[in-house]
Amino acid sequence: MVDENAAAPGEMPPSTTTPSPYPNQHPPPITPTKHPPPNTTTTTNSDSPKSTMTTTRESRATAALKMKDEQIRILTAQNTTLHTNLDDLETETTAIQHARLALEEENRTLRERHFECQSRARAAEAALAKTRQESSDRDEKLSIMTSQNGELLRLLEVEEGTNATLASECEGMKSELAALRGERAALANAVRNEEEVA
């Protein structure tokens, strides 16, 4: 029985491409179908129409089988190319996954460094605030000490003035005492002379 859908000799076989039933995995390889050899029985020398028709049918069947084999060969080549493309895609996907993992690791490292920098910055800000507070306290103490020193200097000047006054008064009292001593000595001499005269 001759396949009515088979292409005639010399014509390209019809397209038999169908959607792959394996969208996410490798399709199974296609192996060429082994066909039985065509009927090679010798015909008799009789040129009956039946023998001629049988020979024609056998020729058409042989041509159809050759075209089927060619279609299988083409499909096998396409299948091999598809396998190669899938392998390349898997390799590229693996490389992308490795690159993504490397980027995630680098991102994690950067986040850790950023957190560490933020912690150091907060610690530095706290230390700076403490230093400023200590500086403010020192300035306040220095201002108080300056005021106290000014007051002490004023009191010292007052004390020095008082001491100068007291020294002057002491000198005056010494002079008066010396005068009184002189008067007393004079009176004593006068009394002594009077006693001698008497």
mmCIF file with all atom_site columns, C-alpha atoms in Angstrom:
data_model
loop_
_atom_site.group_PDB
_atom_site.id
_atom_site.type_symbol
_atom_site.label_atom_id
_atom_site.label_alt_id
_atom_site.label_comp_id
_atom_site.label_asym_id
_atom_site.label_entity_id
_atom_site.label_seq_id
_atom_site.pdbx_PDB_ins_code
_atom_site.Cartn_x
_atom_site.Cartn_y
_atom_site.Cartn_z
_atom_site.occupancy
_atom_site.B_iso_or_equiv
_atom_site.pdbx_formal_charge
_atom_site.auth_seq_id
_atom_site.auth_comp_id
_atom_site.auth_asym_id
_atom_site.auth_atom_id
_atom_site.pdbx_PDB_model_num
ATOM 1   C CA . MET A 1 1   ? 0.000  0.000   0.000   1.00 0.00 ? 1   MET A CA 1
ATOM 2   C CA . VAL A 1 2   ? 1.583  3.323   -1.092  1.00 0.00 ? 2   VAL A CA 1
ATOM 3   C CA . ASP A 1 3   ? 1.467  6.241   1.361   1.00 0.00 ? 3   ASP A CA 1
ATOM 4   C CA . GLU A 1 4   ? -0.631 8.917   -0.256  1.00 0.00 ? 4   GLU A CA 1
ATOM 5   C CA . ASN A 1 5   ? 0.922  11.637  1.898   1.00 0.00 ? 5   ASN A CA 1
ATOM 6   C CA . ALA A 1 6   ? 4.487  10.744  0.872   1.00 0.00 ? 6   ALA A CA 1
ATOM 7   C CA . ALA A 1 7   ? 6.258  13.233  -1.405  1.00 0.00 ? 7   ALA A CA 1
ATOM 8   C CA . ALA A 1 8   ? 7.080  12.281  -4.936  1.00 0.00 ? 8   ALA A CA 1
ATOM 9   C CA . PRO A 1 9   ? 10.710 11.591  -5.846  1.00 0.00 ? 9   PRO A CA 1
ATOM 10  C CA . GLY A 1 10  ? 12.718 14.790  -6.202  1.00 0.00 ? 10  GLY A CA 1
ATOM 11  C CA . GLU A 1 11  ? 10.417 16.809  -3.898  1.00 0.00 ? 11  GLU A CA 1
ATOM 12  C CA . MET A 1 12  ? 11.224 17.994  -0.370  1.00 0.00 ? 12  MET A CA 1
ATOM 13  C CA . PRO A 1 13  ? 9.457  15.994  2.368   1.00 0.00 ? 13  PRO A CA 1
ATOM 14  C CA . PRO A 1 14  ? 6.580  17.770  4.088   1.00 0.00 ? 14  PRO A CA 1
ATOM 15  C CA . SER A 1 15  ? 7.322  19.489  7.391   1.00 0.00 ? 15  SER A CA 1
ATOM 16  C CA . THR A 1 16  ? 6.640  17.161  10.287  1.00 0.00 ? 16  THR A CA 1
ATOM 17  C CA . THR A 1 17  ? 7.759  19.533  13.053  1.00 0.00 ? 17  THR A CA 1
ATOM 18  C CA . THR A 1 18  ? 5.401  19.320  16.021  1.00 0.00 ? 18  THR A CA 1
ATOM 19  C CA . PRO A 1 19  ? 5.545  21.056  19.417  1.00 0.00 ? 19  PRO A CA 1
ATOM 20  C CA . SER A 1 20  ? 7.984  19.320  21.750  1.00 0.00 ? 20  SER A CA 1
ATOM 21  C CA . PRO A 1 21  ? 6.257  17.277  24.487  1.00 0.00 ? 21  PRO A CA 1
ATOM 22  C CA . TYR A 1 22  ? 9.330  17.930  26.650  1.00 0.00 ? 22  TYR A CA 1
ATOM 23  C CA . PRO A 1 23  ? 9.391  21.733  27.287  1.00 0.00 ? 23  PRO A CA 1
ATOM 24  C CA . ASN A 1 24  ? 11.610 21.548  30.380  1.00 0.00 ? 24  ASN A CA 1
ATOM 25  C CA . GLN A 1 25  ? 13.804 18.541  29.678  1.00 0.00 ? 25  GLN A CA 1
ATOM 26  C CA . HIS A 1 26  ? 15.786 16.944  26.885  1.00 0.00 ? 26  HIS A CA 1
ATOM 27  C CA . PRO A 1 27  ? 13.583 15.083  24.390  1.00 0.00 ? 27  PRO A CA 1
ATOM 28  C CA . PRO A 1 28  ? 14.557 11.457  23.822  1.00 0.00 ? 28  PRO A CA 1
ATOM 29  C CA . PRO A 1 29  ? 16.840 10.873  20.859  1.00 0.00 ? 29  PRO A CA 1
ATOM 30  C CA . ILE A 1 30  ? 15.239 9.777   17.636  1.00 0.00 ? 30  ILE A CA 1
ATOM 31  C CA . THR A 1 31  ? 16.612 6.624   16.089  1.00 0.00 ? 31  THR A CA 1
ATOM 32  C CA . PRO A 1 32  ? 16.096 5.862   12.432  1.00 0.00 ? 32  PRO A CA 1
ATOM 33  C CA . THR A 1 33  ? 13.483 3.237   11.721  1.00 0.00 ? 33  THR A CA 1
ATOM 34  C CA . LYS A 1 34  ? 14.774 0.148   10.107  1.00 0.00 ? 34  LYS A CA 1
ATOM 35  C CA . HIS A 1 35  ? 12.673 -0.757  7.120   1.00 0.00 ? 35  HIS A CA 1
ATOM 36  C CA . PRO A 1 36  ? 12.619 -4.159  5.504   1.00 0.00 ? 36  PRO A CA 1
ATOM 37  C CA . PRO A 1 37  ? 14.349 -4.308  2.190   1.00 0.00 ? 37  PRO A CA 1
ATOM 38  C CA . PRO A 1 38  ? 12.112 -3.845  -0.758  1.00 0.00 ? 38  PRO A CA 1
ATOM 39  C CA . ASN A 1 39  ? 10.759 -6.864  -2.490  1.00 0.00 ? 39  ASN A CA 1
ATOM 40  C CA . THR A 1 40  ? 13.469 -7.978  -4.858  1.00 0.00 ? 40  THR A CA 1
ATOM 41  C CA . THR A 1 41  ? 11.794 -11.056 -6.186  1.00 0.00 ? 41  THR A CA 1
ATOM 42  C CA . THR A 1 42  ? 12.516 -11.476 -9.807  1.00 0.00 ? 42  THR A CA 1
ATOM 43  C CA . THR A 1 43  ? 9.665  -11.158 -12.129 1.00 0.00 ? 43  THR A CA 1
ATOM 44  C CA . THR A 1 44  ? 8.995  -13.380 -14.993 1.00 0.00 ? 44  THR A CA 1
ATOM 45  C CA . ASN A 1 45  ? 9.599  -12.310 -18.474 1.00 0.00 ? 45  ASN A CA 1
ATOM 46  C CA . SER A 1 46  ? 5.908  -11.740 -18.835 1.00 0.00 ? 46  SER A CA 1
ATOM 47  C CA . ASP A 1 47  ? 5.052  -8.037  -19.277 1.00 0.00 ? 47  ASP A CA 1
ATOM 48  C CA . SER A 1 48  ? 1.720  -8.289  -17.593 1.00 0.00 ? 48  SER A CA 1
ATOM 49  C CA . PRO A 1 49  ? 0.188  -5.010  -16.298 1.00 0.00 ? 49  PRO A CA 1
ATOM 50  C CA . LYS A 1 50  ? 0.074  -6.522  -12.810 1.00 0.00 ? 50  LYS A CA 1
ATOM 51  C CA . SER A 1 51  ? 3.864  -6.931  -12.672 1.00 0.00 ? 51  SER A CA 1
ATOM 52  C CA . THR A 1 52  ? 4.431  -3.395  -13.916 1.00 0.00 ? 52  THR A CA 1
ATOM 53  C CA . MET A 1 53  ? 2.067  -1.990  -11.283 1.00 0.00 ? 53  MET A CA 1
ATOM 54  C CA . THR A 1 54  ? 3.799  -3.980  -8.526  1.00 0.00 ? 54  THR A CA 1
ATOM 55  C CA . THR A 1 55  ? 7.191  -2.687  -9.632  1.00 0.00 ? 55  THR A CA 1
ATOM 56  C CA . THR A 1 56  ? 5.888  0.870   -9.671  1.00 0.00 ? 56  THR A CA 1
ATOM 57  C CA . ARG A 1 57  ? 4.433  0.476   -6.222  1.00 0.00 ? 57  ARG A CA 1
ATOM 58  C CA . GLU A 1 58  ? 7.679  -0.983  -4.918  1.00 0.00 ? 58  GLU A CA 1
ATOM 59  C CA . SER A 1 59  ? 9.622  1.933   -6.419  1.00 0.00 ? 59  SER A CA 1
ATOM 60  C CA . ARG A 1 60  ? 7.274  4.427   -4.828  1.00 0.00 ? 60  ARG A CA 1
ATOM 61  C CA . ALA A 1 61  ? 7.487  2.595   -1.496  1.00 0.00 ? 61  ALA A CA 1
ATOM 62  C CA . THR A 1 62  ? 11.294 2.612   -1.686  1.00 0.00 ? 62  THR A CA 1
ATOM 63  C CA . ALA A 1 63  ? 11.304 6.339   -2.443  1.00 0.00 ? 63  ALA A CA 1
ATOM 64  C CA . ALA A 1 64  ? 8.859  6.973   0.392   1.00 0.00 ? 64  ALA A CA 1
ATOM 65  C CA . LEU A 1 65  ? 11.070 4.977   2.792   1.00 0.00 ? 65  LEU A CA 1
ATOM 66  C CA . LYS A 1 66  ? 14.132 6.939   1.678   1.00 0.00 ? 66  LYS A CA 1
ATOM 67  C CA . MET A 1 67  ? 12.305 10.194  2.316   1.00 0.00 ? 67  MET A CA 1
ATOM 68  C CA . LYS A 1 68  ? 11.182 8.962   5.718   1.00 0.00 ? 68  LYS A CA 1
ATOM 69  C CA . ASP A 1 69  ? 14.786 8.076   6.505   1.00 0.00 ? 69  ASP A CA 1
ATOM 70  C CA . GLU A 1 70  ? 15.859 11.548  5.335   1.00 0.00 ? 70  GLU A CA 1
ATOM 71  C CA . GLN A 1 71  ? 13.187 13.106  7.558   1.00 0.00 ? 71  GLN A CA 1
ATOM 72  C CA . ILE A 1 72  ? 14.389 11.009  10.492  1.00 0.00 ? 72  ILE A CA 1
ATOM 73  C CA . ARG A 1 73  ? 17.986 12.065  9.745   1.00 0.00 ? 73  ARG A CA 1
ATOM 74  C CA . ILE A 1 74  ? 16.964 15.715  9.682   1.00 0.00 ? 74  ILE A CA 1
ATOM 75  C CA . LEU A 1 75  ? 14.990 15.333  12.892  1.00 0.00 ? 75  LEU A CA 1
ATOM 76  C CA . THR A 1 76  ? 17.929 13.542  14.504  1.00 0.00 ? 76  THR A CA 1
ATOM 77  C CA . ALA A 1 77  ? 20.239 16.401  13.514  1.00 0.00 ? 77  ALA A CA 1
ATOM 78  C CA . GLN A 1 78  ? 17.737 18.916  14.862  1.00 0.00 ? 78  GLN A CA 1
ATOM 79  C CA . ASN A 1 79  ? 17.464 16.888  18.057  1.00 0.00 ? 79  ASN A CA 1
ATOM 80  C CA . THR A 1 80  ? 21.258 16.869  18.415  1.00 0.00 ? 80  THR A CA 1
ATOM 81  C CA . THR A 1 81  ? 21.359 20.624  17.846  1.00 0.00 ? 81  THR A CA 1
ATOM 82  C CA . LEU A 1 82  ? 18.600 21.048  20.422  1.00 0.00 ? 82  LEU A CA 1
ATOM 83  C CA . HIS A 1 83  ? 20.575 18.965  22.927  1.00 0.00 ? 83  HIS A CA 1
ATOM 84  C CA . THR A 1 84  ? 23.645 21.108  22.274  1.00 0.00 ? 84  THR A CA 1
ATOM 85  C CA . ASN A 1 85  ? 21.643 24.307  22.706  1.00 0.00 ? 85  ASN A CA 1
ATOM 86  C CA . LEU A 1 86  ? 20.110 22.986  25.923  1.00 0.00 ? 86  LEU A CA 1
ATOM 87  C CA . ASP A 1 87  ? 23.544 22.055  27.245  1.00 0.00 ? 87  ASP A CA 1
ATOM 88  C CA . ASP A 1 88  ? 24.828 25.530  26.387  1.00 0.00 ? 88  ASP A CA 1
ATOM 89  C CA . LEU A 1 89  ? 21.777 27.042  28.075  1.00 0.00 ? 89  LEU A CA 1
ATOM 90  C CA . GLU A 1 90  ? 22.369 24.941  31.189  1.00 0.00 ? 90  GLU A CA 1
ATOM 91  C CA . THR A 1 91  ? 26.023 26.022  31.234  1.00 0.00 ? 91  THR A CA 1
ATOM 92  C CA . GLU A 1 92  ? 25.021 29.660  30.863  1.00 0.00 ? 92  GLU A CA 1
ATOM 93  C CA . THR A 1 93  ? 22.364 29.272  33.569  1.00 0.00 ? 93  THR A CA 1
ATOM 94  C CA . THR A 1 94  ? 24.915 27.723  35.918  1.00 0.00 ? 94  THR A CA 1
ATOM 95  C CA . ALA A 1 95  ? 27.330 30.582  35.245  1.00 0.00 ? 95  ALA A CA 1
ATOM 96  C CA . ILE A 1 96  ? 24.554 33.115  35.904  1.00 0.00 ? 96  ILE A CA 1
ATOM 97  C CA . GLN A 1 97  ? 23.670 31.359  39.168  1.00 0.00 ? 97  GLN A CA 1
ATOM 98  C CA . HIS A 1 98  ? 27.314 31.397  40.252  1.00 0.00 ? 98  HIS A CA 1
ATOM 99  C CA . ALA A 1 99  ? 27.555 35.081  39.369  1.00 0.00 ? 99  ALA A CA 1
ATOM 100 C CA . ARG A 1 100 ? 24.349 35.762  41.310  1.00 0.00 ? 100 ARG A CA 1
ATOM 101 C CA . LEU A 1 101 ? 25.722 33.912  44.342  1.00 0.00 ? 101 LEU A CA 1
ATOM 102 C CA . ALA A 1 102 ? 28.950 35.901  44.083  1.00 0.00 ? 102 ALA A CA 1
ATOM 103 C CA . LEU A 1 103 ? 26.985 39.151  43.892  1.00 0.00 ? 103 LEU A CA 1
ATOM 104 C CA . GLU A 1 104 ? 24.868 38.136  46.888  1.00 0.00 ? 104 GLU A CA 1
ATOM 105 C CA . GLU A 1 105 ? 28.014 37.357  48.867  1.00 0.00 ? 105 GLU A CA 1
ATOM 106 C CA . GLU A 1 106 ? 29.550 40.693  47.861  1.00 0.00 ? 106 GLU A CA 1
ATOM 107 C CA . ASN A 1 107 ? 26.313 42.464  48.785  1.00 0.00 ? 107 ASN A CA 1
ATOM 108 C CA . ARG A 1 108 ? 26.295 40.740  52.182  1.00 0.00 ? 108 ARG A CA 1
ATOM 109 C CA . THR A 1 109 ? 29.909 41.782  52.765  1.00 0.00 ? 109 THR A CA 1
ATOM 110 C CA . LEU A 1 110 ? 29.095 45.369  51.791  1.00 0.00 ? 110 LEU A CA 1
ATOM 111 C CA . ARG A 1 111 ? 26.094 45.400  54.153  1.00 0.00 ? 111 ARG A CA 1
ATOM 112 C CA . GLU A 1 112 ? 28.282 44.144  56.994  1.00 0.00 ? 112 GLU A CA 1
ATOM 113 C CA . ARG A 1 113 ? 30.901 46.811  56.249  1.00 0.00 ? 113 ARG A CA 1
ATOM 114 C CA . HIS A 1 114 ? 28.192 49.468  56.038  1.00 0.00 ? 114 HIS A CA 1
ATOM 115 C CA . PHE A 1 115 ? 26.777 48.367  59.395  1.00 0.00 ? 115 PHE A CA 1
ATOM 116 C CA . GLU A 1 116 ? 30.292 48.407  60.893  1.00 0.00 ? 116 GLU A CA 1
ATOM 117 C CA . CYS A 1 117 ? 30.904 51.910  59.516  1.00 0.00 ? 117 CYS A CA 1
ATOM 118 C CA . GLN A 1 118 ? 27.592 53.078  60.948  1.00 0.00 ? 118 GLN A CA 1
ATOM 119 C CA . SER A 1 119 ? 28.508 51.614  64.346  1.00 0.00 ? 119 SER A CA 1
ATOM 120 C CA . ARG A 1 120 ? 31.891 53.339  64.247  1.00 0.00 ? 120 ARG A CA 1
ATOM 121 C CA . ALA A 1 121 ? 30.264 56.595  63.202  1.00 0.00 ? 121 ALA A CA 1
ATOM 122 C CA . ARG A 1 122 ? 27.773 56.386  66.092  1.00 0.00 ? 122 ARG A CA 1
ATOM 123 C CA . ALA A 1 123 ? 30.610 55.605  68.517  1.00 0.00 ? 123 ALA A CA 1
ATOM 124 C CA . ALA A 1 124 ? 32.621 58.553  67.145  1.00 0.00 ? 124 ALA A CA 1
ATOM 125 C CA . GLU A 1 125 ? 29.601 60.851  67.483  1.00 0.00 ? 125 GLU A CA 1
ATOM 126 C CA . ALA A 1 126 ? 29.076 59.705  71.081  1.00 0.00 ? 126 ALA A CA 1
ATOM 127 C CA . ALA A 1 127 ? 32.778 60.269  71.857  1.00 0.00 ? 127 ALA A CA 1
ATOM 128 C CA . LEU A 1 128 ? 32.621 63.712  70.220  1.00 0.00 ? 128 LEU A CA 1
ATOM 129 C CA . ALA A 1 129 ? 29.538 64.642  72.234  1.00 0.00 ? 129 ALA A CA 1
ATOM 130 C CA . LYS A 1 130 ? 31.276 63.487  75.418  1.00 0.00 ? 130 LYS A CA 1
ATOM 131 C CA . THR A 1 131 ? 34.396 65.491  74.528  1.00 0.00 ? 131 THR A CA 1
ATOM 132 C CA . ARG A 1 132 ? 32.282 68.579  73.855  1.00 0.00 ? 132 ARG A CA 1
ATOM 133 C CA . GLN A 1 133 ? 30.497 68.171  77.180  1.00 0.00 ? 133 GLN A CA 1
ATOM 134 C CA . GLU A 1 134 ? 33.804 67.766  79.003  1.00 0.00 ? 134 GLU A CA 1
ATOM 135 C CA . SER A 1 135 ? 35.173 70.819  77.194  1.00 0.00 ? 135 SER A CA 1
ATOM 136 C CA . SER A 1 136 ? 32.093 72.803  78.172  1.00 0.00 ? 136 SER A CA 1
ATOM 137 C CA . ASP A 1 137 ? 32.495 71.685  81.787  1.00 0.00 ? 137 ASP A CA 1
ATOM 138 C CA . ARG A 1 138 ? 36.165 72.675  81.734  1.00 0.00 ? 138 ARG A CA 1
ATOM 139 C CA . ASP A 1 139 ? 35.296 76.060  80.268  1.00 0.00 ? 139 ASP A CA 1
ATOM 140 C CA . GLU A 1 140 ? 32.708 76.591  82.990  1.00 0.00 ? 140 GLU A CA 1
ATOM 141 C CA . LYS A 1 141 ? 35.183 75.577  85.695  1.00 0.00 ? 141 LYS A CA 1
ATOM 142 C CA . LEU A 1 142 ? 37.821 77.812  84.159  1.00 0.00 ? 142 LEU A CA 1
ATOM 143 C CA . SER A 1 143 ? 35.381 80.719  84.169  1.00 0.00 ? 143 SER A CA 1
ATOM 144 C CA . ILE A 1 144 ? 34.577 80.065  87.835  1.00 0.00 ? 144 ILE A CA 1
ATOM 145 C CA . MET A 1 145 ? 38.277 79.836  88.704  1.00 0.00 ? 145 MET A CA 1
ATOM 146 C CA . THR A 1 146 ? 38.961 83.065  86.793  1.00 0.00 ? 146 THR A CA 1
ATOM 147 C CA . SER A 1 147 ? 36.243 84.822  88.766  1.00 0.00 ? 147 SER A CA 1
ATOM 148 C CA . GLN A 1 148 ? 37.603 83.410  92.011  1.00 0.00 ? 148 GLN A CA 1
ATOM 149 C CA . ASN A 1 149 ? 41.128 84.491  91.108  1.00 0.00 ? 149 ASN A CA 1
ATOM 150 C CA . GLY A 1 150 ? 39.879 87.981  90.334  1.00 0.00 ? 150 GLY A CA 1
ATOM 151 C CA . GLU A 1 151 ? 38.137 88.117  93.679  1.00 0.00 ? 151 GLU A CA 1
ATOM 152 C CA . LEU A 1 152 ? 41.281 86.866  95.414  1.00 0.00 ? 152 LEU A CA 1
ATOM 153 C CA . LEU A 1 153 ? 43.359 89.506  93.656  1.00 0.00 ? 153 LEU A CA 1
ATOM 154 C CA . ARG A 1 154 ? 40.907 92.190  94.747  1.00 0.00 ? 154 ARG A CA 1
ATOM 155 C CA . LEU A 1 155 ? 40.993 90.922  98.342  1.00 0.00 ? 155 LEU A CA 1
ATOM 156 C CA . LEU A 1 156 ? 44.797 90.794  98.201  1.00 0.00 ? 156 LEU A CA 1
ATOM 157 C CA . GLU A 1 157 ? 44.922 94.375  97.031  1.00 0.00 ? 157 GLU A CA 1
ATOM 158 C CA . VAL A 1 158 ? 42.594 95.375  99.863  1.00 0.00 ? 158 VAL A CA 1
ATOM 159 C CA . GLU A 1 159 ? 44.758 93.433  102.306 1.00 0.00 ? 159 GLU A CA 1
ATOM 160 C CA . GLU A 1 160 ? 47.867 95.098  100.997 1.00 0.00 ? 160 GLU A CA 1
ATOM 161 C CA . GLY A 1 161 ? 46.234 98.508  101.424 1.00 0.00 ? 161 GLY A CA 1
ATOM 162 C CA . THR A 1 162 ? 45.203 97.581  104.947 1.00 0.00 ? 162 THR A CA 1
ATOM 163 C CA . ASN A 1 163 ? 48.701 96.361  105.723 1.00 0.00 ? 163 ASN A CA 1
ATOM 164 C CA . ALA A 1 164 ? 50.172 99.598  104.378 1.00 0.00 ? 164 ALA A CA 1
ATOM 165 C CA . THR A 1 165 ? 47.813 101.606 106.595 1.00 0.00 ? 165 THR A CA 1
ATOM 166 C CA . LEU A 1 166 ? 48.632 99.480  109.586 1.00 0.00 ? 166 LEU A CA 1
ATOM 167 C CA . ALA A 1 167 ? 52.353 99.840  108.892 1.00 0.00 ? 167 ALA A CA 1
ATOM 168 C CA . SER A 1 168 ? 51.979 103.590 108.667 1.00 0.00 ? 168 SER A CA 1
ATOM 169 C CA . GLU A 1 169 ? 50.017 103.688 111.908 1.00 0.00 ? 169 GLU A CA 1
ATOM 170 C CA . CYS A 1 170 ? 52.625 101.436 113.529 1.00 0.00 ? 170 CYS A CA 1
ATOM 171 C CA . GLU A 1 171 ? 55.381 103.797 112.449 1.00 0.00 ? 171 GLU A CA 1
ATOM 172 C CA . GLY A 1 172 ? 53.422 106.720 113.945 1.00 0.00 ? 172 GLY A CA 1
ATOM 173 C CA . MET A 1 173 ? 52.944 104.848 117.191 1.00 0.00 ? 173 MET A CA 1
ATOM 174 C CA . LYS A 1 174 ? 56.636 104.031 117.290 1.00 0.00 ? 174 LYS A CA 1
ATOM 175 C CA . SER A 1 175 ? 57.431 107.719 116.866 1.00 0.00 ? 175 SER A CA 1
ATOM 176 C CA . GLU A 1 176 ? 55.015 108.627 119.652 1.00 0.00 ? 176 GLU A CA 1
ATOM 177 C CA . LEU A 1 177 ? 56.488 105.930 121.847 1.00 0.00 ? 177 LEU A CA 1
ATOM 178 C CA . ALA A 1 178 ? 59.981 107.237 121.204 1.00 0.00 ? 178 ALA A CA 1
ATOM 179 C CA . ALA A 1 179 ? 58.801 110.747 122.035 1.00 0.00 ? 179 ALA A CA 1
ATOM 180 C CA . LEU A 1 180 ? 57.141 109.517 125.200 1.00 0.00 ? 180 LEU A CA 1
ATOM 181 C CA . ARG A 1 181 ? 60.295 107.697 126.178 1.00 0.00 ? 181 ARG A CA 1
ATOM 182 C CA . GLY A 1 182 ? 62.289 110.831 125.589 1.00 0.00 ? 182 GLY A CA 1
ATOM 183 C CA . GLU A 1 183 ? 59.896 112.888 127.702 1.00 0.00 ? 183 GLU A CA 1
ATOM 184 C CA . ARG A 1 184 ? 59.993 110.249 130.403 1.00 0.00 ? 184 ARG A CA 1
ATOM 185 C CA . ALA A 1 185 ? 63.789 110.251 130.416 1.00 0.00 ? 185 ALA A CA 1
ATOM 186 C CA . ALA A 1 186 ? 63.800 114.030 130.581 1.00 0.00 ? 186 ALA A CA 1
ATOM 187 C CA . LEU A 1 187 ? 61.353 113.978 133.513 1.00 0.00 ? 187 LEU A CA 1
ATOM 188 C CA . ALA A 1 188 ? 63.437 111.352 135.238 1.00 0.00 ? 188 ALA A CA 1
ATOM 189 C CA . ASN A 1 189 ? 66.576 113.478 134.817 1.00 0.00 ? 189 ASN A CA 1
ATOM 190 C CA . ALA A 1 190 ? 64.743 116.521 136.097 1.00 0.00 ? 190 ALA A CA 1
ATOM 191 C CA . VAL A 1 191 ? 63.536 114.649 139.165 1.00 0.00 ? 191 VAL A CA 1
ATOM 192 C CA . ARG A 1 192 ? 67.016 113.316 139.801 1.00 0.00 ? 192 ARG A CA 1
ATOM 193 C CA . ASN A 1 193 ? 68.517 116.770 139.537 1.00 0.00 ? 193 ASN A CA 1
ATOM 194 C CA . GLU A 1 194 ? 65.951 118.200 141.881 1.00 0.00 ? 194 GLU A CA 1
ATOM 195 C CA . GLU A 1 195 ? 66.694 115.489 144.380 1.00 0.00 ? 195 GLU A CA 1
ATOM 196 C CA . GLU A 1 196 ? 70.376 116.212 144.192 1.00 0.00 ? 196 GLU A CA 1
ATOM 197 C CA . VAL A 1 197 ? 69.796 119.889 144.660 1.00 0.00 ? 197 VAL A CA 1
ATOM 198 C CA . ALA A 1 198 ? 67.597 119.307 147.662 1.00 0.00 ? 198 ALA A CA 1
#
